[in-house]
Coordinates of C-alpha atoms in Angstrom, one line a residue:
X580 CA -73.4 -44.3 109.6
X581 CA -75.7 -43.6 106.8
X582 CA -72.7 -41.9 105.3
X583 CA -70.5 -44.7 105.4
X584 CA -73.1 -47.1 103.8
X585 CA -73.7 -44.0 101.1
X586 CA -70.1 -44.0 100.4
X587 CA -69.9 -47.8 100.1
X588 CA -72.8 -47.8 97.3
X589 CA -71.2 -45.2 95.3
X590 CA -68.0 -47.2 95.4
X591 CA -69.4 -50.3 94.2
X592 CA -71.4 -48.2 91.4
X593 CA -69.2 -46.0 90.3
X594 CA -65.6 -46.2 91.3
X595 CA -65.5 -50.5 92.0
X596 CA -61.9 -52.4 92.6
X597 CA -62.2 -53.8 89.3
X598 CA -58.3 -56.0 89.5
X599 CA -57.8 -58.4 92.7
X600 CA -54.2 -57.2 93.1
X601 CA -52.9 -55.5 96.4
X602 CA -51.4 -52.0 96.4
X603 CA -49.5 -51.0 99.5
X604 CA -48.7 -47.2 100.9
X605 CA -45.2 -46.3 100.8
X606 CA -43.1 -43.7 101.7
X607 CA -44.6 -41.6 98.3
X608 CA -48.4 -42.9 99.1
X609 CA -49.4 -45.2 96.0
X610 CA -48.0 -45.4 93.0
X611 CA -49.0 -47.7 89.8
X612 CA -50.5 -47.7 86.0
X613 CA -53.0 -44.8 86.2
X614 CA -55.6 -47.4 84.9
X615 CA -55.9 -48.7 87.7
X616 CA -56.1 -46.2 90.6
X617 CA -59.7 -45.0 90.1
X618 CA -60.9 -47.0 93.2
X619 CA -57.8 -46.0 94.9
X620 CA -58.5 -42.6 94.6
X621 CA -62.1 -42.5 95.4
X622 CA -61.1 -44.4 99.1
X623 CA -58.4 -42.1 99.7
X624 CA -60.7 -39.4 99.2
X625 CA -62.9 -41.1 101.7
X626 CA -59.6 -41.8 104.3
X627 CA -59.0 -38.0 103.8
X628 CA -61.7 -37.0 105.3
X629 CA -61.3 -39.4 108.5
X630 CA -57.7 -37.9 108.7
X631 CA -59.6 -34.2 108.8
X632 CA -61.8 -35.6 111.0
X633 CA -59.6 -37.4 113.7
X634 CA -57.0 -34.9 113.7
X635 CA -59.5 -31.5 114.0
X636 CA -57.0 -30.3 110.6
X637 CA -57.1 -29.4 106.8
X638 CA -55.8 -32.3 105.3
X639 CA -54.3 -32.9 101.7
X640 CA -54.5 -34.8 99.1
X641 CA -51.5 -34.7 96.3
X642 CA -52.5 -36.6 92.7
X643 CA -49.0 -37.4 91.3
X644 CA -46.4 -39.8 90.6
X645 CA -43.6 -37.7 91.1
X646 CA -40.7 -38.9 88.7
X647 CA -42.5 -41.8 87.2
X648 CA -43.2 -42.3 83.6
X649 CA -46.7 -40.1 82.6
X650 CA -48.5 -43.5 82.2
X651 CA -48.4 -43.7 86.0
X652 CA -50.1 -42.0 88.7
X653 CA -50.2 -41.8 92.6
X654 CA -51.7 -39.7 95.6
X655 CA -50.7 -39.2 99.0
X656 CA -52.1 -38.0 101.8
X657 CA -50.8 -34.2 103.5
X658 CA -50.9 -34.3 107.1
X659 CA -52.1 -31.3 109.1
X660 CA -48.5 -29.3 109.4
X661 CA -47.5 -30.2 105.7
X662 CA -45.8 -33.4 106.7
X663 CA -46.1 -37.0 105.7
X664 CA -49.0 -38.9 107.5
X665 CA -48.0 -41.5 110.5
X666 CA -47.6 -44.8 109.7
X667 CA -50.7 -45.8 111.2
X668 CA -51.9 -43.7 108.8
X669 CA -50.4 -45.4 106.0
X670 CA -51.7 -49.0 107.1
X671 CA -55.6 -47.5 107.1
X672 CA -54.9 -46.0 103.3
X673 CA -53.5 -50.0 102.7
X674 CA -56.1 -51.7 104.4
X675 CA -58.6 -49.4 102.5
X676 CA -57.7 -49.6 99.1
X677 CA -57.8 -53.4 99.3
X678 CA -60.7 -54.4 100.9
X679 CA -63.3 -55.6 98.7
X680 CA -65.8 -53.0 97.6
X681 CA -68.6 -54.6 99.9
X682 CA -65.7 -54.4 103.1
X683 CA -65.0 -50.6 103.1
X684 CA -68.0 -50.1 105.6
X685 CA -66.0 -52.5 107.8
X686 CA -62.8 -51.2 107.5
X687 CA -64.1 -47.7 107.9
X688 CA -65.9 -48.3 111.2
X689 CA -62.5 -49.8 112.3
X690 CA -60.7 -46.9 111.4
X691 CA -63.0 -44.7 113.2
X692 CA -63.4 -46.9 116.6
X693 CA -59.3 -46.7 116.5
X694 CA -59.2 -43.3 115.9
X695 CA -62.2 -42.2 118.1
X696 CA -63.4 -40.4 115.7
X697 CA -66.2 -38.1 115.9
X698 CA -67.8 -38.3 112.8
X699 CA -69.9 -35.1 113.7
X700 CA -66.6 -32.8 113.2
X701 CA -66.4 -31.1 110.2
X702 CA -63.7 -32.3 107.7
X703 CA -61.6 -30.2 104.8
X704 CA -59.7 -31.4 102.5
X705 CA -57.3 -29.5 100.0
X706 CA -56.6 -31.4 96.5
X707 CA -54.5 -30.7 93.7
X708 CA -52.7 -32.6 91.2
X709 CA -49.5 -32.7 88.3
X710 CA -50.0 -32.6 84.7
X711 CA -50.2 -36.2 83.6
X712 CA -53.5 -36.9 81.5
X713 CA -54.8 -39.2 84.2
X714 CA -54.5 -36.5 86.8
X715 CA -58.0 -34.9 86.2
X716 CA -60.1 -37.8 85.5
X717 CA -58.4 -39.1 88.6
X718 CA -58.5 -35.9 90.9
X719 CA -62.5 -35.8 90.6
X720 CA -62.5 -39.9 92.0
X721 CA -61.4 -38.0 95.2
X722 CA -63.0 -35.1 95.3
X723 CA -66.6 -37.8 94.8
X724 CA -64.7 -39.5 98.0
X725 CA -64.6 -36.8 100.1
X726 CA -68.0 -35.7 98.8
X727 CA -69.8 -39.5 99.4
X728 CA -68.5 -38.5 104.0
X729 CA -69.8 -35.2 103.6
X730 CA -66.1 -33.6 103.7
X731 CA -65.7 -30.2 102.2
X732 CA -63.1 -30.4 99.8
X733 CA -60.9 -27.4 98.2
X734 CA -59.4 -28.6 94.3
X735 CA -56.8 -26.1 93.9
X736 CA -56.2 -27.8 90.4
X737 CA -53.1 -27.9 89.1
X738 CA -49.9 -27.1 92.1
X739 CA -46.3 -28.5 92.1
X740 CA -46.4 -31.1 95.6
X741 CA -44.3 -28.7 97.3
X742 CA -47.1 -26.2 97.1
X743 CA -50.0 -28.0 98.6
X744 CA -47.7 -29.1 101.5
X745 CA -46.8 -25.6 101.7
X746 CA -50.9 -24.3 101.9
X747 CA -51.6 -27.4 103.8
X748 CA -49.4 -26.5 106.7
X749 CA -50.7 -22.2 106.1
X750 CA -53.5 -23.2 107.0
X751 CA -53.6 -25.4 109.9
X752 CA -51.2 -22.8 111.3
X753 CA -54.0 -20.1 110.9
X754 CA -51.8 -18.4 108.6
X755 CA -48.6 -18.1 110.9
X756 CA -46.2 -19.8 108.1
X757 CA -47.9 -18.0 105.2
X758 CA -51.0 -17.3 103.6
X759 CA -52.6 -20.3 102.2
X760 CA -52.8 -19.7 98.4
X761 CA -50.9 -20.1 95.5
X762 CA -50.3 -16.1 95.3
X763 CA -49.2 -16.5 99.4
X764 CA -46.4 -19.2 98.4
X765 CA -45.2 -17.0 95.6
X766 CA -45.4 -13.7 97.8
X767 CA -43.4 -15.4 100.4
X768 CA -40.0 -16.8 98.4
X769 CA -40.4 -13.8 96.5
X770 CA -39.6 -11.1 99.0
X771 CA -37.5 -13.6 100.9
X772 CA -35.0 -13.5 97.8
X773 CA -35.8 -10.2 96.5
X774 CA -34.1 -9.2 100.2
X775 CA -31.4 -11.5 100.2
X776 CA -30.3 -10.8 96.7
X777 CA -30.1 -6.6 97.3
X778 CA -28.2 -7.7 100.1
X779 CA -25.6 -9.8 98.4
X780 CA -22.7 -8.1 97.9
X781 CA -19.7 -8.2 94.7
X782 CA -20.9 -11.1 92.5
X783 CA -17.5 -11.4 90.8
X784 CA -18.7 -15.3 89.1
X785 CA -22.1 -15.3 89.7
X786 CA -24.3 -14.8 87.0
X787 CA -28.1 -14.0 87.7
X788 CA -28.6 -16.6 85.0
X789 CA -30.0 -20.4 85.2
X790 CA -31.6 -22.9 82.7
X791 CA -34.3 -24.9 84.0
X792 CA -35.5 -28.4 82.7
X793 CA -38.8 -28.5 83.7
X794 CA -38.9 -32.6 83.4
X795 CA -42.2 -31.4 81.0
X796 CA -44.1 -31.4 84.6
X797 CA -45.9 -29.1 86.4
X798 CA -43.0 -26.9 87.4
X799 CA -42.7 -25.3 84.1
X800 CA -45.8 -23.0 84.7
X801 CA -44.8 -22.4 88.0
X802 CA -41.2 -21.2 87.5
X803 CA -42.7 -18.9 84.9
X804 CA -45.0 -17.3 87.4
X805 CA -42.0 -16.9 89.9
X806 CA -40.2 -15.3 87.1
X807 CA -42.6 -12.2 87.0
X808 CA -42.1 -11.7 90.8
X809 CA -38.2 -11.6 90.4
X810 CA -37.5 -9.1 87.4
X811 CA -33.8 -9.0 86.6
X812 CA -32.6 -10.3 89.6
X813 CA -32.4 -13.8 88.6
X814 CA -33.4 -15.1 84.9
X815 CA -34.9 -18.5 84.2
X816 CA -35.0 -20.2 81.0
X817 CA -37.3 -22.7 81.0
X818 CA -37.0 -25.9 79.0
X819 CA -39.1 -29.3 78.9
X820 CA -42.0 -27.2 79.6
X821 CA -44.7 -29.8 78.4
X822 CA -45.6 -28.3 75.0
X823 CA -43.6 -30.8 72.9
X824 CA -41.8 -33.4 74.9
X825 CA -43.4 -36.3 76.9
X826 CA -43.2 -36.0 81.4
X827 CA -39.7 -37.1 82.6
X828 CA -39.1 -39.1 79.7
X829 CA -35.1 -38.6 78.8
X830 CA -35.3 -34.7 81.0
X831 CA -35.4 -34.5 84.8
X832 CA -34.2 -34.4 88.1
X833 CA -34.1 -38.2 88.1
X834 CA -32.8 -39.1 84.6
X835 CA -30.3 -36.4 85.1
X836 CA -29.4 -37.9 88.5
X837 CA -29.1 -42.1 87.6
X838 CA -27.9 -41.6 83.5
X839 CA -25.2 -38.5 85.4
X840 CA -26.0 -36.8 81.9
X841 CA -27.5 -33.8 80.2
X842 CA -31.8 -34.2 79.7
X843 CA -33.0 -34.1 75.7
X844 CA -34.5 -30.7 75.1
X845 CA -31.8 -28.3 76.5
X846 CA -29.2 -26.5 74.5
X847 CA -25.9 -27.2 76.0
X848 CA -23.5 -24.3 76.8
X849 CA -20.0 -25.4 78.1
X850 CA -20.2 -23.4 81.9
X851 CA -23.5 -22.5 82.0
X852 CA -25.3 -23.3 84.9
X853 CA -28.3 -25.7 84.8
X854 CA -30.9 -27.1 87.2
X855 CA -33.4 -30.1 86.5
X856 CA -36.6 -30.7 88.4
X857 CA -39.2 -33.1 88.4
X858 CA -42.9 -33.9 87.3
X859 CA -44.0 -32.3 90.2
X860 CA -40.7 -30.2 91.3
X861 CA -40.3 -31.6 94.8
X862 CA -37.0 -32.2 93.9
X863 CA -34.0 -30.6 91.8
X864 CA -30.4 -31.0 90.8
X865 CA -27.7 -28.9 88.9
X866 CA -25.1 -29.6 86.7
X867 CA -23.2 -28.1 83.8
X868 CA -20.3 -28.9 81.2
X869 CA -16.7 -27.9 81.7
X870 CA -14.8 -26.6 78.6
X871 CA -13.4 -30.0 77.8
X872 CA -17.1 -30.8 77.7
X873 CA -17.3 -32.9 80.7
X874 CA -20.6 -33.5 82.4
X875 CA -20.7 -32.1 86.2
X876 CA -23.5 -33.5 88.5
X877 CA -24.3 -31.0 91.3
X878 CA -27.0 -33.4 93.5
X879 CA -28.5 -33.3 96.5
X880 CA -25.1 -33.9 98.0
X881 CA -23.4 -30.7 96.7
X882 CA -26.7 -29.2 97.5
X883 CA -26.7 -30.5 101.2
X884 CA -22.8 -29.5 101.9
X885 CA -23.6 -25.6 100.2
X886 CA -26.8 -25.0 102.4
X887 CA -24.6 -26.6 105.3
X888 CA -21.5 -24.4 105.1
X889 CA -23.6 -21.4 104.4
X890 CA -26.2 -22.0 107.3
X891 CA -23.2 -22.4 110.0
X892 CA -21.4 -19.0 108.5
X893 CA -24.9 -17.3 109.4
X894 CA -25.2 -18.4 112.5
X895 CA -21.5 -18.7 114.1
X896 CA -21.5 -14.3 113.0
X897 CA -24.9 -14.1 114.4
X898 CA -23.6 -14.9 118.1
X899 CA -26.3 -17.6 118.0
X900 CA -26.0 -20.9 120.2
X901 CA -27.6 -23.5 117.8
X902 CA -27.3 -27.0 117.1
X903 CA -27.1 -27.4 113.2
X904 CA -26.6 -31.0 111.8
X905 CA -27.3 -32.8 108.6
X906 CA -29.2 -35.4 107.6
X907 CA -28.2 -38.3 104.7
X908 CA -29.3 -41.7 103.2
X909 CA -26.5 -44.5 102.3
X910 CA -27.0 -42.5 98.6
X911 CA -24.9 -40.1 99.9
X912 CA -21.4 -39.4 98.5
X913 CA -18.8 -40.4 100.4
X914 CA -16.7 -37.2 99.6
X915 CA -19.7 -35.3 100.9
X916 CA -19.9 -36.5 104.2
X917 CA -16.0 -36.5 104.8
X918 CA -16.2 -33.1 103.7
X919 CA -18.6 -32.3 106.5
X920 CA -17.7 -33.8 109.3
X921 CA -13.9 -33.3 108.8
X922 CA -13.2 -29.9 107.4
X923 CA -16.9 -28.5 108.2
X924 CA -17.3 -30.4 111.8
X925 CA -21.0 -30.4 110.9
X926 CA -22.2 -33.5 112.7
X927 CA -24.1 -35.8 110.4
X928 CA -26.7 -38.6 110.8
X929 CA -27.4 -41.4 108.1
X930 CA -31.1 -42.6 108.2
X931 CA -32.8 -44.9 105.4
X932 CA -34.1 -43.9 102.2
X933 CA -37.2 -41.8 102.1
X934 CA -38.3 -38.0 103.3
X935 CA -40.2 -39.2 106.6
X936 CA -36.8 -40.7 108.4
X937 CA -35.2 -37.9 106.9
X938 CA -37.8 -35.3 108.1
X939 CA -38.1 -36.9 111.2
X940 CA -34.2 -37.0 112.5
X941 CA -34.0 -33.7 111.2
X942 CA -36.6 -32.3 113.6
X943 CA -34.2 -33.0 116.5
X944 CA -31.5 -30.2 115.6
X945 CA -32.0 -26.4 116.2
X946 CA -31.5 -26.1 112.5
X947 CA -31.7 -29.9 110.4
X948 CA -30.8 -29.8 106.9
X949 CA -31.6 -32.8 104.9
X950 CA -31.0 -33.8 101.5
X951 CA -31.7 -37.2 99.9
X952 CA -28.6 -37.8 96.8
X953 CA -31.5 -37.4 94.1
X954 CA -32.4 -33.8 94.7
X955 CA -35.1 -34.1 97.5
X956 CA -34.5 -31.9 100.5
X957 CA -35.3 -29.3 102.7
X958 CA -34.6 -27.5 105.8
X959 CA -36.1 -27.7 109.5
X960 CA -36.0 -25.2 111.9
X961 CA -37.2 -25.6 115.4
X962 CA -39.3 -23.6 117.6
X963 CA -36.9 -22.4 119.7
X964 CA -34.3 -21.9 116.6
X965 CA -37.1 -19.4 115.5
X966 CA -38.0 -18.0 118.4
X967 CA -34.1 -17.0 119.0
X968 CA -33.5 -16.2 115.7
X969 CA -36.7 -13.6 115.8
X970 CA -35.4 -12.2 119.4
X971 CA -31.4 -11.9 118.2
X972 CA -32.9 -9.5 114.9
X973 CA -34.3 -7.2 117.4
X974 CA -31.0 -7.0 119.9
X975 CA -29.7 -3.5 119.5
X976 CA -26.6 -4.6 121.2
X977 CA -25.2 -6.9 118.2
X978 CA -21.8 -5.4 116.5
X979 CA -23.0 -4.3 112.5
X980 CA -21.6 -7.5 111.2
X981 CA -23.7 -9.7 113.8
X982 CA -26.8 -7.7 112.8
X983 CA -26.3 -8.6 109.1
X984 CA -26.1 -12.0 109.7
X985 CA -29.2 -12.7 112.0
X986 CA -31.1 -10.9 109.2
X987 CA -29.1 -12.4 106.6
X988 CA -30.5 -16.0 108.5
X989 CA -33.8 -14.9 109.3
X990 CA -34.6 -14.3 105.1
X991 CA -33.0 -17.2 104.6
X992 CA -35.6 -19.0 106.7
X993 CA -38.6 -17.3 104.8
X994 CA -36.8 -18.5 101.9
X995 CA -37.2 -22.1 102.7
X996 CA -40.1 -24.2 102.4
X997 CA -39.9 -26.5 105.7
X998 CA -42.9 -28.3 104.9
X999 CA -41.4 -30.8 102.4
X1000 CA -38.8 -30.3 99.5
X1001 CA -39.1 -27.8 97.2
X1002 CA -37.6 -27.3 93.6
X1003 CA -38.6 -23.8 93.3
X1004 CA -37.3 -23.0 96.7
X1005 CA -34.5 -24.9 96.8
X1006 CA -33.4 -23.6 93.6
X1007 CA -33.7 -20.0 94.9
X1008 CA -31.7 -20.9 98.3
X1009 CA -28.8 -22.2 96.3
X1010 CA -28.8 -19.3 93.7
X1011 CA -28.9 -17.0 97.0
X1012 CA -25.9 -18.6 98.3
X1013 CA -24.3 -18.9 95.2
X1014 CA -25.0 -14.9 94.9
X1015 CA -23.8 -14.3 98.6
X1016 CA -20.5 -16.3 97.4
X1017 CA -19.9 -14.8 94.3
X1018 CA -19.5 -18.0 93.1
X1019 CA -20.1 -20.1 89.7
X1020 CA -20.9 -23.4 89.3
X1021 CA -17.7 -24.7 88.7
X1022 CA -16.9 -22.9 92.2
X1023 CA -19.5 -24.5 94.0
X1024 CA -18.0 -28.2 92.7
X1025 CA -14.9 -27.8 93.8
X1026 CA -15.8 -27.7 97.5
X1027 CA -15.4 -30.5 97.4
X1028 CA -14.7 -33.8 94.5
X1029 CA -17.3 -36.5 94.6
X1030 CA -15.9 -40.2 94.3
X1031 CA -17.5 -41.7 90.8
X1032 CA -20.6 -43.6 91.3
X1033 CA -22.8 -45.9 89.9
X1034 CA -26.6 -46.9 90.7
X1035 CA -28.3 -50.3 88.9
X1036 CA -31.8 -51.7 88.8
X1037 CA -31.7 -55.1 89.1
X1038 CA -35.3 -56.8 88.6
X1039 CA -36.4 -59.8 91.1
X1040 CA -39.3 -61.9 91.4
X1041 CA -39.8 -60.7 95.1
X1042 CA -38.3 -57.9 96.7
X1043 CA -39.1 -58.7 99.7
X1044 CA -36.5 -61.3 100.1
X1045 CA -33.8 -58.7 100.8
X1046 CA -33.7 -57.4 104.1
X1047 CA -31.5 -54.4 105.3
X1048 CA -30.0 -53.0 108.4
X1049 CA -28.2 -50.2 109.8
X1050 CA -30.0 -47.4 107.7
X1051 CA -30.1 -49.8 104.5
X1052 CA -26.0 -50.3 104.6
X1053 CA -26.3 -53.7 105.0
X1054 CA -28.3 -56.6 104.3
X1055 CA -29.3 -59.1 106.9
X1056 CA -30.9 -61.7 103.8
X1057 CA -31.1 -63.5 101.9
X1058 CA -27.7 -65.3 103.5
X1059 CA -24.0 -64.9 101.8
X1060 CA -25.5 -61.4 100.3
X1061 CA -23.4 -59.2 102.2
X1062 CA -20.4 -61.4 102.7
X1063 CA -20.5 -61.0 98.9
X1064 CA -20.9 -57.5 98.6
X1065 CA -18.3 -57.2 101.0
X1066 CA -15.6 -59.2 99.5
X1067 CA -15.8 -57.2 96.1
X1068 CA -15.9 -54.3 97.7
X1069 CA -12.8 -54.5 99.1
X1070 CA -10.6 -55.2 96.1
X1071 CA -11.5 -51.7 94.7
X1072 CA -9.9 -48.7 96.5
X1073 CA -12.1 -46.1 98.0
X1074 CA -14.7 -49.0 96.8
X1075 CA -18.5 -48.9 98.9
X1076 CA -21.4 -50.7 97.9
X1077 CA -24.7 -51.0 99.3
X1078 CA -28.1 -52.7 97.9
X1079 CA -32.0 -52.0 99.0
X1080 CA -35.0 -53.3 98.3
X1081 CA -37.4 -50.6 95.8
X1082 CA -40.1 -49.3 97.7
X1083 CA -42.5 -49.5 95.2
X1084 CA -41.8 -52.2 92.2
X1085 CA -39.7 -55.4 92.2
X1086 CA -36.1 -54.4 92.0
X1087 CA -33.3 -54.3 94.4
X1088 CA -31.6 -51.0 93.7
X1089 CA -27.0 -51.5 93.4
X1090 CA -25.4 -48.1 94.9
X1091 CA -21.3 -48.3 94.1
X1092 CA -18.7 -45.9 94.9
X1093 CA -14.7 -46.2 93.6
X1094 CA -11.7 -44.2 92.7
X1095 CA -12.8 -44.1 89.6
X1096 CA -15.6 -44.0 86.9
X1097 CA -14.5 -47.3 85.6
X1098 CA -14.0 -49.1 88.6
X1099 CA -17.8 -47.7 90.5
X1100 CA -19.4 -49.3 87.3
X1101 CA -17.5 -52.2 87.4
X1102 CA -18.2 -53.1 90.9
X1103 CA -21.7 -51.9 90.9
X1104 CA -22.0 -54.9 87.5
X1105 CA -20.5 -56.8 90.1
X1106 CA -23.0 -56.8 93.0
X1107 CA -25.3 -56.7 90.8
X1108 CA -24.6 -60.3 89.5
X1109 CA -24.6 -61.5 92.8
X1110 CA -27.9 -59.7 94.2
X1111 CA -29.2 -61.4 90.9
X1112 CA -28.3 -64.7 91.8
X1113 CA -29.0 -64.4 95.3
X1114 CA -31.9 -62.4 95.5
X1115 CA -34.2 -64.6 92.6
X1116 CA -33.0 -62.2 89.3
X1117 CA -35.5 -62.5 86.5
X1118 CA -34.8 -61.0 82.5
X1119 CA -31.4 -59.9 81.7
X1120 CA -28.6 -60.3 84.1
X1121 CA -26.0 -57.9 84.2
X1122 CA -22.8 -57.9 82.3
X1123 CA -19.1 -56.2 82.6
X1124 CA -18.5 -55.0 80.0

């Protein structure tokens, strides 16, 4: 207990809650103005090593803010297998944060009587962090946190997300998914492609060739290091790599996504293929211009139905009895999942936005492929997918063809970072498939032709007065909303519509789908006028124009 008092003292001395405002864990931990996360930091480093403590793990701690503007920050929490923590776990981080700094000996002692923690065990804790200016300043508040409970901590410095989730899990798994080091993670994709590729057979499109937009993040470096491991076989030019523009502003996975345009920084070439990730690569989308100079969006979507149609090839020529699904959010195209389920027969589940619904329904295929619309995705294979994937390679019985698919789908898997999603190795699965395929980008999008689409921000005084239901499809408050949505919906053919509270600011985010371009914006303008007068719309309201 003289810990806990020793931890409290520091706080108040050195890293006190200096603004009475309450921050609350979300799906992507906590996220805000870096100016005002120092405390926040500190106490997480303190929760971190309770996590280590009651779960007997290595437990991390990511400093980032993902695809927020650089003056923001955030951290999260790693749990011991690379996933997000449990919820229970997110209402300590919230109770912690805001207590005052004379209650965190309370709150601690709580945390540890519900837990039954035994504060004797010996905690690690991994940290690293993105490039934003704040991110140092900001990593050391929790390395003091971890510190002030006696933890051992391990700053790995500067790592994309991905990677820590990736070391995280390493490690707890005493090095049965990898080694747990930055030159492990490398290794590992490496010679997972390096097979896969000399496998591949006539490219006839393909071209070995990609141009990344690095969102100015902390991916830049990283795909530069991967580039050394892959020699000719596939050739990344990095743009937006920090050293002149400003982190995700106008480049990146998300702008690329929401403005369905090209990022500043890149030199357009009409069908060359592109890939955007961003500020700290746990997500990336593709895209490129046609000759009439036409901007193509290849999302999370196009990603999902590619890894999807590939995945079930593999294992229908293996001989393998597996149950492969997929996993989407209401963001989802509707082209995408008609595509699926009706010319694919992939079955398909629809959960609500954010990894840890997505993660979690995922986990109850054999093989669970999931892939949020913005580029965030990964895939999941269970034990006993593993386990008969690893026994099939060594079958002596299986015709040639079978053989080549089993260790065709067994690289594959090394190829994939289950953990969380990956930029880096999501890029290289789709350029593996795309190499298997022979196929270009302009191949790839016509799988498939994705209904025109159109996402709003729409800024209320409480967010909290929409509700949602059925995976976030529809809303349940305030009353009329959906009747609303509903009734505008239907005077636009192929027309859907959905609207969600933001996890993390006050906005209610407008999702519209028609037949075409013109009409998705028009109706998304539409709901959007209504959720503003419905919902309590503050600043400009939207306008048709």
């Amino acid at each position: 207990m003289d810990a806990i008092k020793r931890a409290a003292a520091i706080a108040q001395d050195k890293h006190p809650r200096v603004k009475d405002q309450i921050i609350t864990y979300g799906t992507a931990g906590f996220r805000t103005r870096a100016d005002d996360l120092d405390h926040v930091m500190y106490r997480m480093g303190l929760l971190a090593v309770l996590a280590s403590q009651s779960r007997k793990a290595t437990i991390g701690v990511m400093i980032t803010a993902s695809h927020n503007p650089e003056e923001d920050n955030g951290v999260k929490l790693i749990d011991k297998l690379g996933e997000m923590m449990p919820l229970e776990w997110e209402n300590y981080a919230t109770q912690l944060v805001n207590t005052s700094d004379k209650g965190i000996p309370a709150v601690i002692k709580s945390i540890v009587e519900a837990e039954k923690i035994d504060l004797n065990v010996k905690a690690k804790v991994f940290i690293a962090r993105d490039t934003r200016p704040s991110s140092l300043s900001l990593s050391q508040a929790v390395l003091q946190g971890v510190q002030a409970l006696d933890g051992h901590p391990f700053d790995f410095g500067l790592l994309t997300t991905p990677q820590l989730h990736y070391m995280v899990c390493c490690e707890n798994t005493n090095k049965n998914y990898g080694e747990p080091t930055e030159d492990g993670y490398f290794g590992k994709l490496a010679a997972a492609f390096l097979k896969l590729q000399t496998e591949s057979g006539v490219k006839r499109a393909y071209s070995p060739k990609v141009n990344v937009d690095a969102a100015n993040g902390v991916g830049a470096s990283k795909a530069r290091q991967l580039q050394n491991m892959l020699g000719s076989l596939l050739q990344l030019n990095i743009s937006n790599d920090g050293t002149q523009g400003k982190l995700n502003y106008r480049c990146g996975a998300d702008y690329v996504k929401v403005q369905q345009c090209a990022p500043d920084g890149l030199a357009i070439e009409n069908g060359m293929r592109y890939a955007s990730f961003d500020g700290d690569a746990d997500r990336v989308v593709y895209f490129y211009l046609d000759n009439d100079n036409k901007f193509h969006l290849l999302d999370g979507d196009k990603i999902a139905t590619l890894v999807a149609a590939y995945l079930q090839e593999l294992v229908t020529g293996s001989g393998l009895n597996l149950n492969l699904g997929l996993v989407q959010t209401a963001y989802a195209n509707g082209s995408s999942t008609n595509f699926l389920t009706q010319k694919m027969k992939v079955p398909v589940a629809c959960v609500p936005t954010g990894v840890k619904y997505l993660h979690h329904k995922a986990q109850e295929f054999d093989i669970g492929v999931y892939f949020e619309a913005n580029g965030h995705g990964t895939v999941l294979f269970s034990k006993q997918a593993e386990e008969s994937i690893a026994k099939r390679c060594q079958d002596t019985s299986l015709s040639p063809d079978q053989q080549k698919n089993v260790a065709r789908l067994a690289n594959t898997k090394d190829l994939i970072n289950q953990t969380v999603g990956d930029a880096i190795s999501d890029l290289l699965l789709v350029e593996t498939i795309l190499a298997y395929r022979g196929w270009s980008a302009v191949d790839w999008d016509n799988m498939y032709t994705d209904l025109p689409n159109r996402q709003l921000k729409i800024k209320v005084k409480d967010r909290t007065v929409v509700q949602t239901t059925d995976a976030e499809r529809r809303v349940t408050s305030p009353p009329g909303l959906q009747e609303e949505i509903d009734r505008l919906v239907s005077q636009y053919k192929n027309g859907r519509s959905f609207v969600r509270p933001s996890g993390t600011e006050d906005v209610v985010r407008v999702y519209a789908e028609a037949e075409t371009q013109e009409y998705a914006d028009r109706l998304a303008c539409e709901v959007g006028q209504v959720v503003y007068d419905k919902a309590g719309g503050v600043g400009n309201k939207p306008s048709v124009s």
